[in-house]
JSON list of C-alpha atoms in Angstrom, two decimals:
[
{"chain": "I", "resi": 1, "resn": "ALA", "atom": "CA", "xyz": [25.86, -19.77, -21.59]},
{"chain": "I", "resi": 2, "resn": "PRO", "atom": "CA", "xyz": [28.01, -21.01, -24.40]},
{"chain": "I", "resi": 3, "resn": "GLU", "atom": "CA", "xyz": [27.23, -24.48, -25.70]},
{"chain": "I", "resi": 4, "resn": "GLY", "atom": "CA", "xyz": [28.57, -27.25, -23.90]},
{"chain": "I", "resi": 5, "resn": "SER", "atom": "CA", "xyz": [28.53, -25.81, -20.56]},
{"chain": "I", "resi": 6, "resn": "VAL", "atom": "CA", "xyz": [28.33, -27.62, -17.63]},
{"chain": "I", "resi": 7, "resn": "GLY", "atom": "CA", "xyz": [24.38, -28.87, -17.27]},
{"chain": "I", "resi": 8, "resn": "MET", "atom": "CA", "xyz": [23.49, -27.80, -20.60]},
{"chain": "I", "resi": 9, "resn": "LEU", "atom": "CA", "xyz": [19.45, -28.64, -20.34]},
{"chain": "I", "resi": 10, "resn": "TRP", "atom": "CA", "xyz": [18.54, -30.66, -24.42]},
{"chain": "I", "resi": 11, "resn": "ARG", "atom": "CA", "xyz": [16.96, -27.90, -25.54]},
{"chain": "I", "resi": 12, "resn": "PRO", "atom": "CA", "xyz": [16.32, -24.11, -23.63]},
{"chain": "I", "resi": 13, "resn": "MET", "atom": "CA", "xyz": [12.84, -24.23, -21.57]},
{"chain": "I", "resi": 14, "resn": "LEU", "atom": "CA", "xyz": [10.74, -21.91, -20.65]},
{"chain": "I", "resi": 15, "resn": "VAL", "atom": "CA", "xyz": [10.33, -20.42, -16.83]},
{"chain": "I", "resi": 16, "resn": "HIS", "atom": "CA", "xyz": [6.74, -19.73, -16.89]},
{"chain": "I", "resi": 17, "resn": "ARG", "atom": "CA", "xyz": [4.41, -19.28, -19.04]},
{"chain": "I", "resi": 18, "resn": "LEU", "atom": "CA", "xyz": [1.78, -17.03, -20.54]},
{"chain": "I", "resi": 19, "resn": "ASP", "atom": "CA", "xyz": [-1.93, -17.57, -20.73]},
{"chain": "I", "resi": 20, "resn": "LYS", "atom": "CA", "xyz": [-2.71, -18.95, -24.30]},
{"chain": "I", "resi": 21, "resn": "GLU", "atom": "CA", "xyz": [-4.39, -16.23, -25.29]},
{"chain": "I", "resi": 22, "resn": "THR", "atom": "CA", "xyz": [-1.43, -13.34, -24.16]},
{"chain": "I", "resi": 23, "resn": "GLU", "atom": "CA", "xyz": [1.60, -12.50, -26.17]},
{"chain": "I", "resi": 24, "resn": "GLY", "atom": "CA", "xyz": [4.49, -10.75, -25.68]},
{"chain": "I", "resi": 25, "resn": "LEU", "atom": "CA", "xyz": [8.16, -12.03, -22.85]},
{"chain": "I", "resi": 26, "resn": "GLN", "atom": "CA", "xyz": [8.75, -14.83, -21.88]},
{"chain": "I", "resi": 27, "resn": "VAL", "atom": "CA", "xyz": [11.91, -15.98, -20.28]},
{"chain": "I", "resi": 28, "resn": "VAL", "atom": "CA", "xyz": [13.64, -19.33, -21.18]},
{"chain": "I", "resi": 29, "resn": "ALA", "atom": "CA", "xyz": [16.23, -20.78, -19.51]},
{"chain": "I", "resi": 30, "resn": "LYS", "atom": "CA", "xyz": [19.56, -23.10, -21.52]},
{"chain": "I", "resi": 31, "resn": "THR", "atom": "CA", "xyz": [21.32, -24.61, -17.67]},
{"chain": "I", "resi": 32, "resn": "LYS", "atom": "CA", "xyz": [19.71, -26.77, -15.16]},
{"chain": "I", "resi": 33, "resn": "ALA", "atom": "CA", "xyz": [21.01, -24.37, -12.69]},
{"chain": "I", "resi": 34, "resn": "ALA", "atom": "CA", "xyz": [19.34, -21.06, -14.46]},
{"chain": "I", "resi": 35, "resn": "MET", "atom": "CA", "xyz": [16.25, -23.35, -14.47]},
{"chain": "I", "resi": 36, "resn": "VAL", "atom": "CA", "xyz": [16.16, -23.74, -11.37]},
{"chain": "I", "resi": 37, "resn": "ASP", "atom": "CA", "xyz": [17.35, -20.23, -10.28]},
{"chain": "I", "resi": 38, "resn": "LEU", "atom": "CA", "xyz": [14.90, -18.91, -12.12]},
{"chain": "I", "resi": 39, "resn": "GLN", "atom": "CA", "xyz": [11.65, -21.00, -11.14]},
{"chain": "I", "resi": 40, "resn": "ARG", "atom": "CA", "xyz": [12.94, -20.26, -7.32]},
{"chain": "I", "resi": 41, "resn": "GLN", "atom": "CA", "xyz": [12.63, -16.09, -8.65]},
{"chain": "I", "resi": 42, "resn": "PHE", "atom": "CA", "xyz": [9.28, -16.88, -10.18]},
{"chain": "I", "resi": 43, "resn": "ALA", "atom": "CA", "xyz": [7.51, -17.96, -7.16]},
{"chain": "I", "resi": 44, "resn": "ASN", "atom": "CA", "xyz": [9.40, -16.24, -4.84]},
{"chain": "I", "resi": 45, "resn": "ARG", "atom": "CA", "xyz": [7.36, -13.14, -6.16]},
{"chain": "I", "resi": 46, "resn": "LEU", "atom": "CA", "xyz": [10.68, -11.73, -7.04]},
{"chain": "I", "resi": 47, "resn": "VAL", "atom": "CA", "xyz": [10.38, -10.90, -10.39]},
{"chain": "I", "resi": 48, "resn": "GLY", "atom": "CA", "xyz": [8.91, -7.92, -11.65]},
{"chain": "I", "resi": 49, "resn": "LYS", "atom": "CA", "xyz": [6.02, -8.27, -14.51]},
{"chain": "I", "resi": 50, "resn": "ARG", "atom": "CA", "xyz": [5.01, -5.45, -16.50]},
{"chain": "I", "resi": 51, "resn": "TYR", "atom": "CA", "xyz": [1.88, -6.10, -19.28]},
{"chain": "I", "resi": 52, "resn": "LEU", "atom": "CA", "xyz": [0.41, -4.26, -21.36]},
{"chain": "I", "resi": 53, "resn": "ALA", "atom": "CA", "xyz": [-3.98, -3.63, -22.34]},
{"chain": "I", "resi": 54, "resn": "LEU", "atom": "CA", "xyz": [-5.88, -2.34, -24.06]},
{"chain": "I", "resi": 55, "resn": "VAL", "atom": "CA", "xyz": [-9.75, -1.60, -22.45]},
{"chain": "I", "resi": 56, "resn": "GLU", "atom": "CA", "xyz": [-13.25, -0.39, -22.64]},
{"chain": "I", "resi": 57, "resn": "GLY", "atom": "CA", "xyz": [-13.76, 2.76, -21.01]},
{"chain": "I", "resi": 58, "resn": "ASN", "atom": "CA", "xyz": [-13.05, 5.82, -20.33]},
{"chain": "I", "resi": 59, "resn": "ILE", "atom": "CA", "xyz": [-11.04, 5.58, -16.97]},
{"chain": "I", "resi": 60, "resn": "ALA", "atom": "CA", "xyz": [-10.85, 7.93, -14.09]},
{"chain": "I", "resi": 61, "resn": "GLY", "atom": "CA", "xyz": [-7.96, 9.11, -12.46]},
{"chain": "I", "resi": 62, "resn": "GLU", "atom": "CA", "xyz": [-4.20, 8.21, -14.04]},
{"chain": "I", "resi": 63, "resn": "GLU", "atom": "CA", "xyz": [-3.00, 4.84, -11.69]},
{"chain": "I", "resi": 64, "resn": "GLY", "atom": "CA", "xyz": [-4.42, 2.91, -9.11]},
{"chain": "I", "resi": 65, "resn": "GLU", "atom": "CA", "xyz": [-4.33, 0.10, -6.90]},
{"chain": "I", "resi": 66, "resn": "ILE", "atom": "CA", "xyz": [-6.36, -3.36, -7.55]},
{"chain": "I", "resi": 67, "resn": "ASP", "atom": "CA", "xyz": [-6.76, -5.66, -4.52]},
{"chain": "I", "resi": 68, "resn": "TYR", "atom": "CA", "xyz": [-9.53, -8.21, -5.38]},
{"chain": "I", "resi": 69, "resn": "PRO", "atom": "CA", "xyz": [-8.92, -11.49, -3.99]},
{"chain": "I", "resi": 70, "resn": "ILE", "atom": "CA", "xyz": [-8.97, -14.62, -6.99]},
{"chain": "I", "resi": 71, "resn": "GLU", "atom": "CA", "xyz": [-10.92, -18.14, -5.70]},
{"chain": "I", "resi": 72, "resn": "GLY", "atom": "CA", "xyz": [-10.36, -16.60, -2.35]},
{"chain": "I", "resi": 73, "resn": "ARG", "atom": "CA", "xyz": [-6.35, -16.13, -2.52]},
{"chain": "I", "resi": 74, "resn": "GLU", "atom": "CA", "xyz": [-4.75, -12.36, -2.59]},
{"chain": "I", "resi": 75, "resn": "SER", "atom": "CA", "xyz": [-4.67, -11.09, -6.15]},
{"chain": "I", "resi": 76, "resn": "VAL", "atom": "CA", "xyz": [-3.19, -7.25, -6.83]},
{"chain": "I", "resi": 77, "resn": "SER", "atom": "CA", "xyz": [-2.51, -5.25, -9.41]},
{"chain": "I", "resi": 78, "resn": "ARG", "atom": "CA", "xyz": [-1.68, -2.11, -10.48]},
{"chain": "I", "resi": 79, "resn": "TRP", "atom": "CA", "xyz": [-2.49, 0.67, -13.36]},
{"chain": "I", "resi": 80, "resn": "ARG", "atom": "CA", "xyz": [-1.99, 3.66, -14.52]},
{"chain": "I", "resi": 81, "resn": "VAL", "atom": "CA", "xyz": [-3.27, 4.68, -18.26]},
{"chain": "I", "resi": 82, "resn": "LEU", "atom": "CA", "xyz": [-0.92, 5.31, -21.10]},
{"chain": "I", "resi": 83, "resn": "ALA", "atom": "CA", "xyz": [-3.67, 7.12, -23.49]},
{"chain": "I", "resi": 84, "resn": "ARG", "atom": "CA", "xyz": [-6.81, 7.28, -24.17]},
{"chain": "I", "resi": 85, "resn": "SER", "atom": "CA", "xyz": [-8.93, 7.38, -27.14]},
{"chain": "I", "resi": 86, "resn": "ARG", "atom": "CA", "xyz": [-12.27, 7.25, -28.72]},
{"chain": "I", "resi": 87, "resn": "SER", "atom": "CA", "xyz": [-14.05, 4.62, -30.18]},
{"chain": "I", "resi": 88, "resn": "ALA", "atom": "CA", "xyz": [-17.10, 3.75, -32.83]},
{"chain": "I", "resi": 89, "resn": "SER", "atom": "CA", "xyz": [-17.35, -0.11, -31.46]},
{"chain": "I", "resi": 90, "resn": "VAL", "atom": "CA", "xyz": [-17.71, 0.22, -27.91]},
{"chain": "I", "resi": 91, "resn": "ARG", "atom": "CA", "xyz": [-20.58, 1.03, -26.63]},
{"chain": "I", "resi": 92, "resn": "SER", "atom": "CA", "xyz": [-18.65, 3.49, -24.25]},
{"chain": "I", "resi": 93, "resn": "THR", "atom": "CA", "xyz": [-17.10, 5.44, -27.32]},
{"chain": "I", "resi": 94, "resn": "HIS", "atom": "CA", "xyz": [-13.71, 5.04, -25.42]},
{"chain": "I", "resi": 95, "resn": "LEU", "atom": "CA", "xyz": [-10.87, 3.20, -24.67]},
{"chain": "I", "resi": 96, "resn": "THR", "atom": "CA", "xyz": [-7.95, 3.26, -22.77]},
{"chain": "I", "resi": 97, "resn": "THR", "atom": "CA", "xyz": [-4.39, 1.93, -23.18]},
{"chain": "I", "resi": 98, "resn": "LEU", "atom": "CA", "xyz": [-2.52, 0.86, -19.65]},
{"chain": "I", "resi": 99, "resn": "GLU", "atom": "CA", "xyz": [-0.01, -0.35, -17.98]},
{"chain": "I", "resi": 100, "resn": "LEU", "atom": "CA", "xyz": [0.35, -3.35, -15.35]},
{"chain": "I", "resi": 101, "resn": "ARG", "atom": "CA", "xyz": [1.68, -4.99, -13.37]},
{"chain": "I", "resi": 102, "resn": "PRO", "atom": "CA", "xyz": [0.16, -7.68, -10.62]},
{"chain": "I", "resi": 103, "resn": "LYS", "atom": "CA", "xyz": [1.67, -8.65, -8.24]},
{"chain": "I", "resi": 104, "resn": "GLN", "atom": "CA", "xyz": [0.82, -12.52, -7.86]},
{"chain": "I", "resi": 105, "resn": "GLY", "atom": "CA", "xyz": [0.21, -14.18, -10.86]},
{"chain": "I", "resi": 106, "resn": "ARG", "atom": "CA", "xyz": [-3.60, -15.85, -11.01]},
{"chain": "I", "resi": 107, "resn": "THR", "atom": "CA", "xyz": [-5.05, -17.67, -13.47]},
{"chain": "I", "resi": 108, "resn": "HIS", "atom": "CA", "xyz": [-6.05, -14.63, -15.77]},
{"chain": "I", "resi": 109, "resn": "GLN", "atom": "CA", "xyz": [-4.96, -11.88, -12.73]},
{"chain": "I", "resi": 110, "resn": "LEU", "atom": "CA", "xyz": [-5.32, -8.78, -15.18]},
{"chain": "I", "resi": 111, "resn": "ARG", "atom": "CA", "xyz": [-8.27, -10.26, -17.02]},
{"chain": "I", "resi": 112, "resn": "ILE", "atom": "CA", "xyz": [-10.36, -10.11, -14.02]},
{"chain": "I", "resi": 113, "resn": "HIS", "atom": "CA", "xyz": [-9.00, -7.95, -12.28]},
{"chain": "I", "resi": 114, "resn": "CYS", "atom": "CA", "xyz": [-9.54, -4.64, -15.40]},
{"chain": "I", "resi": 115, "resn": "THR", "atom": "CA", "xyz": [-13.51, -6.55, -16.29]},
{"chain": "I", "resi": 116, "resn": "GLU", "atom": "CA", "xyz": [-14.28, -6.58, -11.76]},
{"chain": "I", "resi": 117, "resn": "GLY", "atom": "CA", "xyz": [-12.40, -3.78, -10.51]},
{"chain": "I", "resi": 118, "resn": "LEU", "atom": "CA", "xyz": [-12.06, -1.00, -13.08]},
{"chain": "I", "resi": 119, "resn": "LYS", "atom": "CA", "xyz": [-15.72, -2.29, -14.79]},
{"chain": "I", "resi": 120, "resn": "ALA", "atom": "CA", "xyz": [-13.57, -1.78, -18.37]},
{"chain": "I", "resi": 121, "resn": "PRO", "atom": "CA", "xyz": [-12.72, -5.68, -19.84]},
{"chain": "I", "resi": 122, "resn": "MET", "atom": "CA", "xyz": [-9.98, -5.80, -22.78]},
{"chain": "I", "resi": 123, "resn": "ILE", "atom": "CA", "xyz": [-11.12, -5.53, -25.98]},
{"chain": "I", "resi": 124, "resn": "GLY", "atom": "CA", "xyz": [-11.45, -9.11, -27.42]},
{"chain": "I", "resi": 125, "resn": "ASP", "atom": "CA", "xyz": [-11.91, -10.65, -24.10]},
{"chain": "I", "resi": 126, "resn": "ASN", "atom": "CA", "xyz": [-14.09, -12.84, -24.81]},
{"chain": "I", "resi": 127, "resn": "ARG", "atom": "CA", "xyz": [-14.51, -14.60, -21.46]},
{"chain": "I", "resi": 128, "resn": "HIS", "atom": "CA", "xyz": [-14.22, -11.22, -19.17]},
{"chain": "I", "resi": 129, "resn": "SER", "atom": "CA", "xyz": [-17.28, -9.55, -21.32]},
{"chain": "I", "resi": 130, "resn": "GLY", "atom": "CA", "xyz": [-14.61, -7.74, -23.75]},
{"chain": "I", "resi": 131, "resn": "SER", "atom": "CA", "xyz": [-15.50, -6.92, -26.84]},
{"chain": "I", "resi": 132, "resn": "LEU", "atom": "CA", "xyz": [-14.14, -7.75, -30.31]},
{"chain": "I", "resi": 133, "resn": "LEU", "atom": "CA", "xyz": [-13.20, -5.83, -32.17]},
{"chain": "I", "resi": 134, "resn": "ARG", "atom": "CA", "xyz": [-13.05, -6.03, -36.36]},
{"chain": "I", "resi": 135, "resn": "GLY", "atom": "CA", "xyz": [-12.24, -9.55, -35.09]},
{"chain": "I", "resi": 136, "resn": "GLU", "atom": "CA", "xyz": [-9.25, -9.64, -33.48]},
{"chain": "I", "resi": 137, "resn": "LYS", "atom": "CA", "xyz": [-8.07, -11.31, -30.60]},
{"chain": "I", "resi": 138, "resn": "LEU", "atom": "CA", "xyz": [-7.67, -10.72, -26.70]},
{"chain": "I", "resi": 139, "resn": "PHE", "atom": "CA", "xyz": [-5.08, -6.88, -26.34]},
{"chain": "I", "resi": 140, "resn": "LEU", "atom": "CA", "xyz": [-2.72, -8.21, -23.67]},
{"chain": "I", "resi": 141, "resn": "ALA", "atom": "CA", "xyz": [0.64, -7.86, -23.83]},
{"chain": "I", "resi": 142, "resn": "ALA", "atom": "CA", "xyz": [3.90, -8.95, -21.52]},
{"chain": "I", "resi": 143, "resn": "ALA", "atom": "CA", "xyz": [6.10, -6.31, -22.12]},
{"chain": "I", "resi": 144, "resn": "GLY", "atom": "CA", "xyz": [8.66, -5.39, -19.60]},
{"chain": "I", "resi": 145, "resn": "ILE", "atom": "CA", "xyz": [10.48, -8.01, -17.41]},
{"chain": "I", "resi": 146, "resn": "ARG", "atom": "CA", "xyz": [12.73, -7.70, -14.33]},
{"chain": "I", "resi": 147, "resn": "LEU", "atom": "CA", "xyz": [14.59, -9.71, -12.01]},
{"chain": "I", "resi": 148, "resn": "THR", "atom": "CA", "xyz": [18.65, -10.54, -11.28]},
{"chain": "I", "resi": 149, "resn": "HIS", "atom": "CA", "xyz": [20.60, -13.30, -13.41]},
{"chain": "I", "resi": 150, "resn": "PRO", "atom": "CA", "xyz": [21.18, -16.17, -12.45]},
{"chain": "I", "resi": 151, "resn": "ILE", "atom": "CA", "xyz": [24.96, -16.49, -12.84]},
{"chain": "I", "resi": 152, "resn": "THR", "atom": "CA", "xyz": [26.08, -13.23, -12.40]},
{"chain": "I", "resi": 153, "resn": "GLY", "atom": "CA", "xyz": [23.69, -12.21, -10.37]},
{"chain": "I", "resi": 154, "resn": "ALA", "atom": "CA", "xyz": [23.77, -8.60, -12.27]},
{"chain": "I", "resi": 155, "resn": "GLU", "atom": "CA", "xyz": [20.05, -6.53, -12.40]},
{"chain": "I", "resi": 156, "resn": "LEU", "atom": "CA", "xyz": [18.16, -8.08, -15.05]},
{"chain": "I", "resi": 157, "resn": "ALA", "atom": "CA", "xyz": [15.67, -5.94, -17.51]},
{"chain": "I", "resi": 158, "resn": "VAL", "atom": "CA", "xyz": [13.89, -5.94, -20.56]},
{"chain": "I", "resi": 159, "resn": "ASP", "atom": "CA", "xyz": [11.44, -3.90, -22.30]},
{"chain": "I", "resi": 160, "resn": "ILE", "atom": "CA", "xyz": [9.89, -4.39, -24.96]},
{"chain": "I", "resi": 161, "resn": "PRO", "atom": "CA", "xyz": [7.30, -1.84, -27.00]},
{"chain": "I", "resi": 162, "resn": "GLU", "atom": "CA", "xyz": [4.89, -2.02, -28.25]},
{"chain": "I", "resi": 163, "resn": "PRO", "atom": "CA", "xyz": [3.10, -4.59, -30.17]},
{"chain": "I", "resi": 164, "resn": "GLU", "atom": "CA", "xyz": [1.60, -2.43, -33.53]},
{"chain": "I", "resi": 165, "resn": "ARG", "atom": "CA", "xyz": [-1.34, -4.01, -33.91]},
{"chain": "I", "resi": 166, "resn": "PHE", "atom": "CA", "xyz": [-1.96, -1.66, -31.08]},
{"chain": "I", "resi": 167, "resn": "GLY", "atom": "CA", "xyz": [-2.05, 1.45, -32.70]},
{"chain": "I", "resi": 168, "resn": "GLU", "atom": "CA", "xyz": [-3.14, 0.05, -35.74]},
{"chain": "I", "resi": 169, "resn": "MET", "atom": "CA", "xyz": [-6.37, -0.70, -33.48]},
{"chain": "I", "resi": 170, "resn": "ARG", "atom": "CA", "xyz": [-6.98, 2.55, -31.94]},
{"chain": "I", "resi": 171, "resn": "ALA", "atom": "CA", "xyz": [-6.08, 4.53, -35.09]},
{"chain": "I", "resi": 172, "resn": "LEU", "atom": "CA", "xyz": [-8.78, 2.49, -36.37]},
{"chain": "I", "resi": 173, "resn": "GLU", "atom": "CA", "xyz": [-11.35, 2.94, -34.14]},
{"chain": "I", "resi": 174, "resn": "ASP", "atom": "CA", "xyz": [-10.38, 6.52, -33.71]},
{"chain": "I", "resi": 175, "resn": "ALA", "atom": "CA", "xyz": [-10.92, 7.83, -37.64]},
{"chain": "I", "resi": 176, "resn": "ALA", "atom": "CA", "xyz": [-14.60, 5.45, -37.51]},
{"chain": "I", "resi": 177, "resn": "TRP", "atom": "CA", "xyz": [-15.66, 7.20, -34.34]},
{"chain": "I", "resi": 178, "resn": "LEU", "atom": "CA", "xyz": [-14.69, 11.23, -36.23]},
{"chain": "I", "resi": 179, "resn": "VAL", "atom": "CA", "xyz": [-16.59, 9.48, -39.78]},
{"chain": "I", "resi": 180, "resn": "ASP", "atom": "CA", "xyz": [-19.30, 8.55, -36.96]},
{"chain": "I", "resi": 181, "resn": "LYS", "atom": "CA", "xyz": [-20.34, 11.28, -35.00]},
{"chain": "I", "resi": 182, "resn": "PRO", "atom": "CA", "xyz": [-22.52, 13.61, -36.04]},
{"chain": "I", "resi": 183, "resn": "ALA", "atom": "CA", "xyz": [-22.06, 17.47, -36.88]},
{"chain": "I", "resi": 184, "resn": "GLU", "atom": "CA", "xyz": [-22.48, 19.55, -33.59]},
{"chain": "I", "resi": 185, "resn": "GLY", "atom": "CA", "xyz": [-22.14, 18.24, -30.35]},
{"chain": "I", "resi": 186, "resn": "GLU", "atom": "CA", "xyz": [-19.13, 14.56, -29.39]},
{"chain": "I", "resi": 187, "resn": "GLY", "atom": "CA", "xyz": [-19.47, 11.76, -27.03]},
{"chain": "I", "resi": 188, "resn": "VAL", "atom": "CA", "xyz": [-22.50, 11.14, -29.44]},
{"chain": "I", "resi": 189, "resn": "PRO", "atom": "CA", "xyz": [-22.38, 7.53, -30.72]},
{"chain": "I", "resi": 190, "resn": "CYS", "atom": "CA", "xyz": [-23.09, 6.43, -34.24]},
{"chain": "I", "resi": 191, "resn": "TRP", "atom": "CA", "xyz": [-25.54, 4.16, -32.90]},
{"chain": "I", "resi": 192, "resn": "GLU", "atom": "CA", "xyz": [-27.72, 7.50, -30.82]},
{"chain": "I", "resi": 193, "resn": "GLN", "atom": "CA", "xyz": [-28.20, 7.93, -34.79]},
{"chain": "I", "resi": 194, "resn": "GLU", "atom": "CA", "xyz": [-29.89, 4.76, -35.35]},
{"chain": "I", "resi": 195, "resn": "PRO", "atom": "CA", "xyz": [-33.68, 4.48, -35.84]},
{"chain": "I", "resi": 196, "resn": "GLY", "atom": "CA", "xyz": [-35.60, 3.01, -32.38]},
{"chain": "I", "resi": 197, "resn": "TRP", "atom": "CA", "xyz": [-32.37, 4.28, -30.23]},
{"chain": "I", "resi": 198, "resn": "GLU", "atom": "CA", "xyz": [-33.15, 5.10, -27.00]},
{"chain": "I", "resi": 199, "resn": "GLN", "atom": "CA", "xyz": [-31.11, 7.24, -24.45]},
{"chain": "I", "resi": 200, "resn": "PRO", "atom": "CA", "xyz": [-31.43, 4.71, -21.52]},
{"chain": "I", "resi": 201, "resn": "PRO", "atom": "CA", "xyz": [-32.36, 5.71, -18.33]},
{"chain": "I", "resi": 202, "resn": "PRO", "atom": "CA", "xyz": [-30.01, 7.53, -15.74]},
{"chain": "I", "resi": 203, "resn": "ALA", "atom": "CA", "xyz": [-27.99, 4.29, -12.86]},
{"chain": "I", "resi": 204, "resn": "GLU", "atom": "CA", "xyz": [-30.54, 5.31, -9.15]}
]
């Protein structure tokens, strides 16, 4: 909105929130009318949200849906695999990069769904058993949003690239795995070479 427009807010106001540890896109309103309409869209789940996450493990399949209630309330998220890589730091020796699309906006919905639904906690999610790699914070980013422009009514889509640190972490972990893996055979973590390490019994 041009400066001086009717209903102009004294400063741009955030329309929605992200978890404290999540980075990426947020929507702000500059006028009261825009604020009211955008909040209505979020409240009525008319806004499409796309997130990127780096999780532990080699996720089976390429895409799917997680239906896992949170505090007794319906919570559904779609997921799609974007990349798989190796890691010398997590026990599974794998990392998976996911695209996540929540249908609701429950507190920590995507973090809980990855941990409980996929059994693959996000890297840096120390609240839900995620590994802390190289002192980095949570690997979760709001990377895309779809909504209706509150003034023109046009469909508005905004996307940003994956944060650079995601690719940097994958490259570092993959390089470390290549250095630490034994000369013969693959998929054997570096800790299996340590004295006293024993193969865990198979799951029953």
